[in-house]
mmCIF file of C-alpha atoms in Angstrom:
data_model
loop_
_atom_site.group_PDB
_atom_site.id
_atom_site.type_symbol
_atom_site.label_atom_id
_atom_site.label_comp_id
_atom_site.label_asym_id
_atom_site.label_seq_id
_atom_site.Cartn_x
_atom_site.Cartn_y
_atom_site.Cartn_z
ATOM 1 C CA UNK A 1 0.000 0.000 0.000
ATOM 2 C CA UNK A 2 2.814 1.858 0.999
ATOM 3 C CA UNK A 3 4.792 1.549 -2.667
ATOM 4 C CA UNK A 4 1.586 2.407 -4.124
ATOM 5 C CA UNK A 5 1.393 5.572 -2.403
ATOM 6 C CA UNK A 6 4.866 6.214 -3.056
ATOM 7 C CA UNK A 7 4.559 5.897 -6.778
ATOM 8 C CA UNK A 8 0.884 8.215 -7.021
ATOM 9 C CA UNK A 9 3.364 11.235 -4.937
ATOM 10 C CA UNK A 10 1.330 10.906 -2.424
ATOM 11 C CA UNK A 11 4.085 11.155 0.450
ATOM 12 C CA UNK A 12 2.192 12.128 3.575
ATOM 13 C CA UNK A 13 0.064 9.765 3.075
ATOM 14 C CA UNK A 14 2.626 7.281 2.149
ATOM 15 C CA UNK A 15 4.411 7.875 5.638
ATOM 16 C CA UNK A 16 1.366 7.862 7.567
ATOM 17 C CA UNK A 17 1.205 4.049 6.149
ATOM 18 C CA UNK A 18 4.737 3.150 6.835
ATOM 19 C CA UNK A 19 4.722 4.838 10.313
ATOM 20 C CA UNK A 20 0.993 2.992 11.564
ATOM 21 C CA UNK A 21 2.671 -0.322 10.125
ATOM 22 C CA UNK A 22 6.021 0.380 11.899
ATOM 23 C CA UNK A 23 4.466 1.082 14.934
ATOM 24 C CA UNK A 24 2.360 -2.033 14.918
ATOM 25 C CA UNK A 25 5.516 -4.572 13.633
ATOM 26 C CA UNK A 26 7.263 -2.945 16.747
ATOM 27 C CA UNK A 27 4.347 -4.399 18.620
ATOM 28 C CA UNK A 28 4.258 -7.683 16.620
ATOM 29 C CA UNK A 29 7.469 -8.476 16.726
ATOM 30 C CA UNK A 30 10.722 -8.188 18.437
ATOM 31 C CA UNK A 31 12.125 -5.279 18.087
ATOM 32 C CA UNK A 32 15.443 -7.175 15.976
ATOM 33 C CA UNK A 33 12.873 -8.390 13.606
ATOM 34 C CA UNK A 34 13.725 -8.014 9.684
ATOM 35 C CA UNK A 35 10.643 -6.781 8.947
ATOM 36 C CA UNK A 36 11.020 -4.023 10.768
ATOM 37 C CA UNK A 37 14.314 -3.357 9.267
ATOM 38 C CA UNK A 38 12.316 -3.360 5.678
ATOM 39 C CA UNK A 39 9.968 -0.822 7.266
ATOM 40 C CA UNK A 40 12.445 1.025 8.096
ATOM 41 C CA UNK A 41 14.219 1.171 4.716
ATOM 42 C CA UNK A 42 10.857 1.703 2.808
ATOM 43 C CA UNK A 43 10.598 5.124 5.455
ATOM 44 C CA UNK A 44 14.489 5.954 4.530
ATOM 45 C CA UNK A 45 13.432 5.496 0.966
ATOM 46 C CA UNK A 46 10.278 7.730 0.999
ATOM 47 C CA UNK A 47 12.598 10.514 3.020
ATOM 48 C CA UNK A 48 15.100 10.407 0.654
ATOM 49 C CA UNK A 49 12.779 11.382 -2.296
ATOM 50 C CA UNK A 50 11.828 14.519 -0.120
ATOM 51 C CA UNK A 51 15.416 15.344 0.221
ATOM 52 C CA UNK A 52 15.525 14.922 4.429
ATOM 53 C CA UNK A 53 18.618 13.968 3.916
ATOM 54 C CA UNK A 54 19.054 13.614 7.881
ATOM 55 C CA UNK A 55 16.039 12.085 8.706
ATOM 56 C CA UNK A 56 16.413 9.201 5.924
ATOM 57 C CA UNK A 57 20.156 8.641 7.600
ATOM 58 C CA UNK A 58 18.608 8.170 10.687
ATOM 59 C CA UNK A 59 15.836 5.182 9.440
ATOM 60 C CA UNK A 60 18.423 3.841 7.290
ATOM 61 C CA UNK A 61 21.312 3.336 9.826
ATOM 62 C CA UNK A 62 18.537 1.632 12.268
ATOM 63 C CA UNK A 63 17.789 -0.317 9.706
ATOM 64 C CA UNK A 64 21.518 -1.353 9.515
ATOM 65 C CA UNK A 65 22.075 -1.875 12.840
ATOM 66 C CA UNK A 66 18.931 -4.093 13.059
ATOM 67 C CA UNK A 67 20.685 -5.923 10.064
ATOM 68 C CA UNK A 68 23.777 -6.017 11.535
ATOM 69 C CA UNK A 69 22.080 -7.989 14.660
ATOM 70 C CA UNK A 70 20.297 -11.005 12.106
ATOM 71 C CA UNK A 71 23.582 -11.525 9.935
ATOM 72 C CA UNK A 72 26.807 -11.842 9.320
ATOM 73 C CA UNK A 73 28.645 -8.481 7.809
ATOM 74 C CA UNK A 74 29.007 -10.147 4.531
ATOM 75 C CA UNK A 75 25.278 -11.335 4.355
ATOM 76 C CA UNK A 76 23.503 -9.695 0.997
ATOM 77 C CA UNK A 77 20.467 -7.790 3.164
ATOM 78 C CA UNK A 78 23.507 -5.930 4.733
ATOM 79 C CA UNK A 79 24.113 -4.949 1.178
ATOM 80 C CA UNK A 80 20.927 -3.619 0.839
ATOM 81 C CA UNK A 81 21.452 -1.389 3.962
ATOM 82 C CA UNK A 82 24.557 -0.033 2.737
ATOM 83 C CA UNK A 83 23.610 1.269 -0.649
ATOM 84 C CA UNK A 84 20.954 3.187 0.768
ATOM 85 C CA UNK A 85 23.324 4.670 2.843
ATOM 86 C CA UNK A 86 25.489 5.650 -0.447
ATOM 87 C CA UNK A 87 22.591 6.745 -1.926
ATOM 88 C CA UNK A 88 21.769 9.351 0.566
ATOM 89 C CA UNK A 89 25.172 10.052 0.748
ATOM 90 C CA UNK A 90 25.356 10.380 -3.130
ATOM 91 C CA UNK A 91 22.573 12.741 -3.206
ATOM 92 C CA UNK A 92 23.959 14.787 -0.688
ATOM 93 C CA UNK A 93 27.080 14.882 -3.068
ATOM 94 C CA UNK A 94 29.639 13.218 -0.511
ATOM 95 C CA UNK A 95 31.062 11.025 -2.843
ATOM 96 C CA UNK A 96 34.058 10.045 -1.081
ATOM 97 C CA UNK A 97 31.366 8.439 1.557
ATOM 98 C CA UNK A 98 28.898 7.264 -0.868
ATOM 99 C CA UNK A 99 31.849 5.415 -2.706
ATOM 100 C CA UNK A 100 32.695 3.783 0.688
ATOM 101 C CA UNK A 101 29.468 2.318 1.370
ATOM 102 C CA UNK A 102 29.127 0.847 -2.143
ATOM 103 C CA UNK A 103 32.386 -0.575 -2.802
ATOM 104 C CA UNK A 104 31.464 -2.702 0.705
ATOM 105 C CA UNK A 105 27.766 -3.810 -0.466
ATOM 106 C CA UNK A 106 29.772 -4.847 -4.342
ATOM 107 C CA UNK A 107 32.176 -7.120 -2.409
ATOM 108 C CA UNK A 108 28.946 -8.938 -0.418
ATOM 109 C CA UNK A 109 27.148 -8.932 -3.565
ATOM 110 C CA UNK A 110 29.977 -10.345 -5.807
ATOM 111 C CA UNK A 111 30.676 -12.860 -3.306
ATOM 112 C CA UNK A 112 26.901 -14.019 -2.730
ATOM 113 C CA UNK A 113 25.271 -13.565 -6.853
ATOM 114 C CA UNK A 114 26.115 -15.035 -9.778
ATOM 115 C CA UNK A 115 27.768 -12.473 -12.348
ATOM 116 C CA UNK A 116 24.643 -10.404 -14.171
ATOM 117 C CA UNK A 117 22.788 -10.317 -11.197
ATOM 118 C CA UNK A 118 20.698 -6.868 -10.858
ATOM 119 C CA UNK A 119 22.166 -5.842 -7.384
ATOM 120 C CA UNK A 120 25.923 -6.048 -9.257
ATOM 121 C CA UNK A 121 24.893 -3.855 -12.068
ATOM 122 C CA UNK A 122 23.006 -1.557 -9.774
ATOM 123 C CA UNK A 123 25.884 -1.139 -7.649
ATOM 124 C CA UNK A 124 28.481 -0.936 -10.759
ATOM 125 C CA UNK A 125 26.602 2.070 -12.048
ATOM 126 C CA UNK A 126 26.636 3.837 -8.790
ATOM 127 C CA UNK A 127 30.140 3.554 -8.402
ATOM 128 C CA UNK A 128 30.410 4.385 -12.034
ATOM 129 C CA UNK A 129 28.273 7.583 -11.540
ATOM 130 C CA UNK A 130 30.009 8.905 -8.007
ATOM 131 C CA UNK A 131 33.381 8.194 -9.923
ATOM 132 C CA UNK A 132 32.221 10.652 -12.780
ATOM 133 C CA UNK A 133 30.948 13.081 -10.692
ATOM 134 C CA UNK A 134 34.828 13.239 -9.404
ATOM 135 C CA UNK A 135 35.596 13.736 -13.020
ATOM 136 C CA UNK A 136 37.575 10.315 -12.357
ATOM 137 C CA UNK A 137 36.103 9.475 -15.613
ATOM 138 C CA UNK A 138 38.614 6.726 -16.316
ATOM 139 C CA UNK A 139 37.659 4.700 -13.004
ATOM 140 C CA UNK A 140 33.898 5.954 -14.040
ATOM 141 C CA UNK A 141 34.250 4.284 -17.785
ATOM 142 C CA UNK A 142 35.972 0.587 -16.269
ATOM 143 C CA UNK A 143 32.786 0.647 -13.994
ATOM 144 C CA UNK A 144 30.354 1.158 -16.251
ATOM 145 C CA UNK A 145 32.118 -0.931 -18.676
ATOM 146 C CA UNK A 146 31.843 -3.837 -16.595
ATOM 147 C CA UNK A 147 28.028 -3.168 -15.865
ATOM 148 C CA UNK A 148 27.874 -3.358 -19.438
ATOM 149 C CA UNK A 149 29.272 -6.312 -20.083
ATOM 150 C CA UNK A 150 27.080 -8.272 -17.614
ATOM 151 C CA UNK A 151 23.939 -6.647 -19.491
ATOM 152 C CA UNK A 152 25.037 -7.651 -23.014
ATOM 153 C CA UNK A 153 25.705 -11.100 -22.021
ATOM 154 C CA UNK A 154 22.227 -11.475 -19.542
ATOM 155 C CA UNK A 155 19.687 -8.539 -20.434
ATOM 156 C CA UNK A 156 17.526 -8.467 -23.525
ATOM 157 C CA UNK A 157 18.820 -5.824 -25.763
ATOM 158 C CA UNK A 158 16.784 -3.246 -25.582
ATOM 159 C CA UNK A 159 16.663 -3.410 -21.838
ATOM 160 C CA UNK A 160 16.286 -0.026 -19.981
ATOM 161 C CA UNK A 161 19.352 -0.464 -17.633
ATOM 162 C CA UNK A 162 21.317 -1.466 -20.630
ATOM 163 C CA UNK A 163 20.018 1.799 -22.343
ATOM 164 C CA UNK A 164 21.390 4.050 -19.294
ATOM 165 C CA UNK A 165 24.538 2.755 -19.120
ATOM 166 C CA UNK A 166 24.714 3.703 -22.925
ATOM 167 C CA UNK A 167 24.080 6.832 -22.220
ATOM 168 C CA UNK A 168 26.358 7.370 -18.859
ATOM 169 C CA UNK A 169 29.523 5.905 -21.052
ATOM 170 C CA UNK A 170 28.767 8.393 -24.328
ATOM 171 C CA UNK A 171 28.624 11.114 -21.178
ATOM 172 C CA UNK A 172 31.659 10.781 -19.889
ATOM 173 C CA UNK A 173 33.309 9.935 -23.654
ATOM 174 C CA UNK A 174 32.193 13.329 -23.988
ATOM 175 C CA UNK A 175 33.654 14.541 -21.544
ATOM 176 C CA UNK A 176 36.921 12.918 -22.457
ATOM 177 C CA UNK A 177 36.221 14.877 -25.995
ATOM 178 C CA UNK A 178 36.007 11.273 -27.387
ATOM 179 C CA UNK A 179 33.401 12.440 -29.530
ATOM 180 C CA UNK A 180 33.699 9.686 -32.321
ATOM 181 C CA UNK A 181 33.374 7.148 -28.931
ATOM 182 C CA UNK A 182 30.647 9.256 -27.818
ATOM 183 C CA UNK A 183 28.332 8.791 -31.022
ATOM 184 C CA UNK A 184 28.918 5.336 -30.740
ATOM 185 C CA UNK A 185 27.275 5.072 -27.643
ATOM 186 C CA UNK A 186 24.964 7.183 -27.910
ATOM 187 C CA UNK A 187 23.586 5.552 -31.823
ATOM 188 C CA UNK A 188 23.787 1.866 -29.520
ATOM 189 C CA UNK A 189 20.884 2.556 -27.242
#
């Protein structure tokens, strides 16, 4: 219901829904339980696309330390915790912090899924886009490269993470004033 609300931009609404079914898993359950980490993420999630930056730290690192409680620190729903945390961080345009917190949740998700696996492209094209926003376009390109790869060889062509990833690598061959490179990206997708 939530998600639903989330997606119509309804956002008070939204967190009035998250909040009633927080409060009443915190009831339910112990207060450890995964679930309520998920809550908690869905709340961080919902914050984050208001920009309270703060307040979407805050749900996110409970959500974490719930996490951190359940499973080991290499377990994949760690992973999960820690990209939100990079993607706060991200938006609030701390890359060196953002890159931190994803290059840990790409080492549990390489070591847990097979190669393709949405969660490893995800996570490549973050790193890929905090790199360019460093203007370390050469770490950004061998990112995105890889992300690329995977896609080609597991994604249907016309696939729309395949089609941003296009895009990001012709962006930053522009940047490079590879413009010849560039087109060729950009005519792929």
């Amino acid at each position: 219901m939530g998600d639903i609300l989330v997606k119509q931009l309804k956002y008070t609404e939204a967190m009035d829904y998250y909040q009633q079914t927080l409060k009443m898993s915190e009831k339910f359950y112990s207060a450890g339980h995964v679930n309520i980490a998920v809550i908690l993420n869905q709340i961080s999630d919902l914050l984050l696309q208001q920009d309270k930056y703060d307040e979407a730290t805050d749900y996110c690192q409970r959500a974490l330390k719930i996490r951190g409680k359940l499973y080991p620190s290499d377990h994949p729903n760690m992973a999960i915790s820690l990209i939100n945390i990079g993607m706060i961080l991200e938006c609030q345009r701390k890359y060196d912090e953002a890159m931190g917190y994803y290059q840990q949740a790409l080492k549990i998700i390489e070591k847990f899924y097979p190669s393709g696996h949405t969660d490893t492209v995800l996570t490549l094209n973050r790193i890929g886009y905090v790199f360019s926003q460093q203007k370390k376009y050469d770490e950004s390109m061998d990112y995105y490269q890889r992300a690329l790869k995977m896609m080609e060889k597991f994604y249907p062509f016309d696939h729309a993470y395949t089609a941003v990833t296009l895009n990001k690598i012709g962006c930053i061959s522009l940047d490079q004033k590879k413009y010849d490179k560039a087109m060729d990206y950009f005519q792929r997708h």
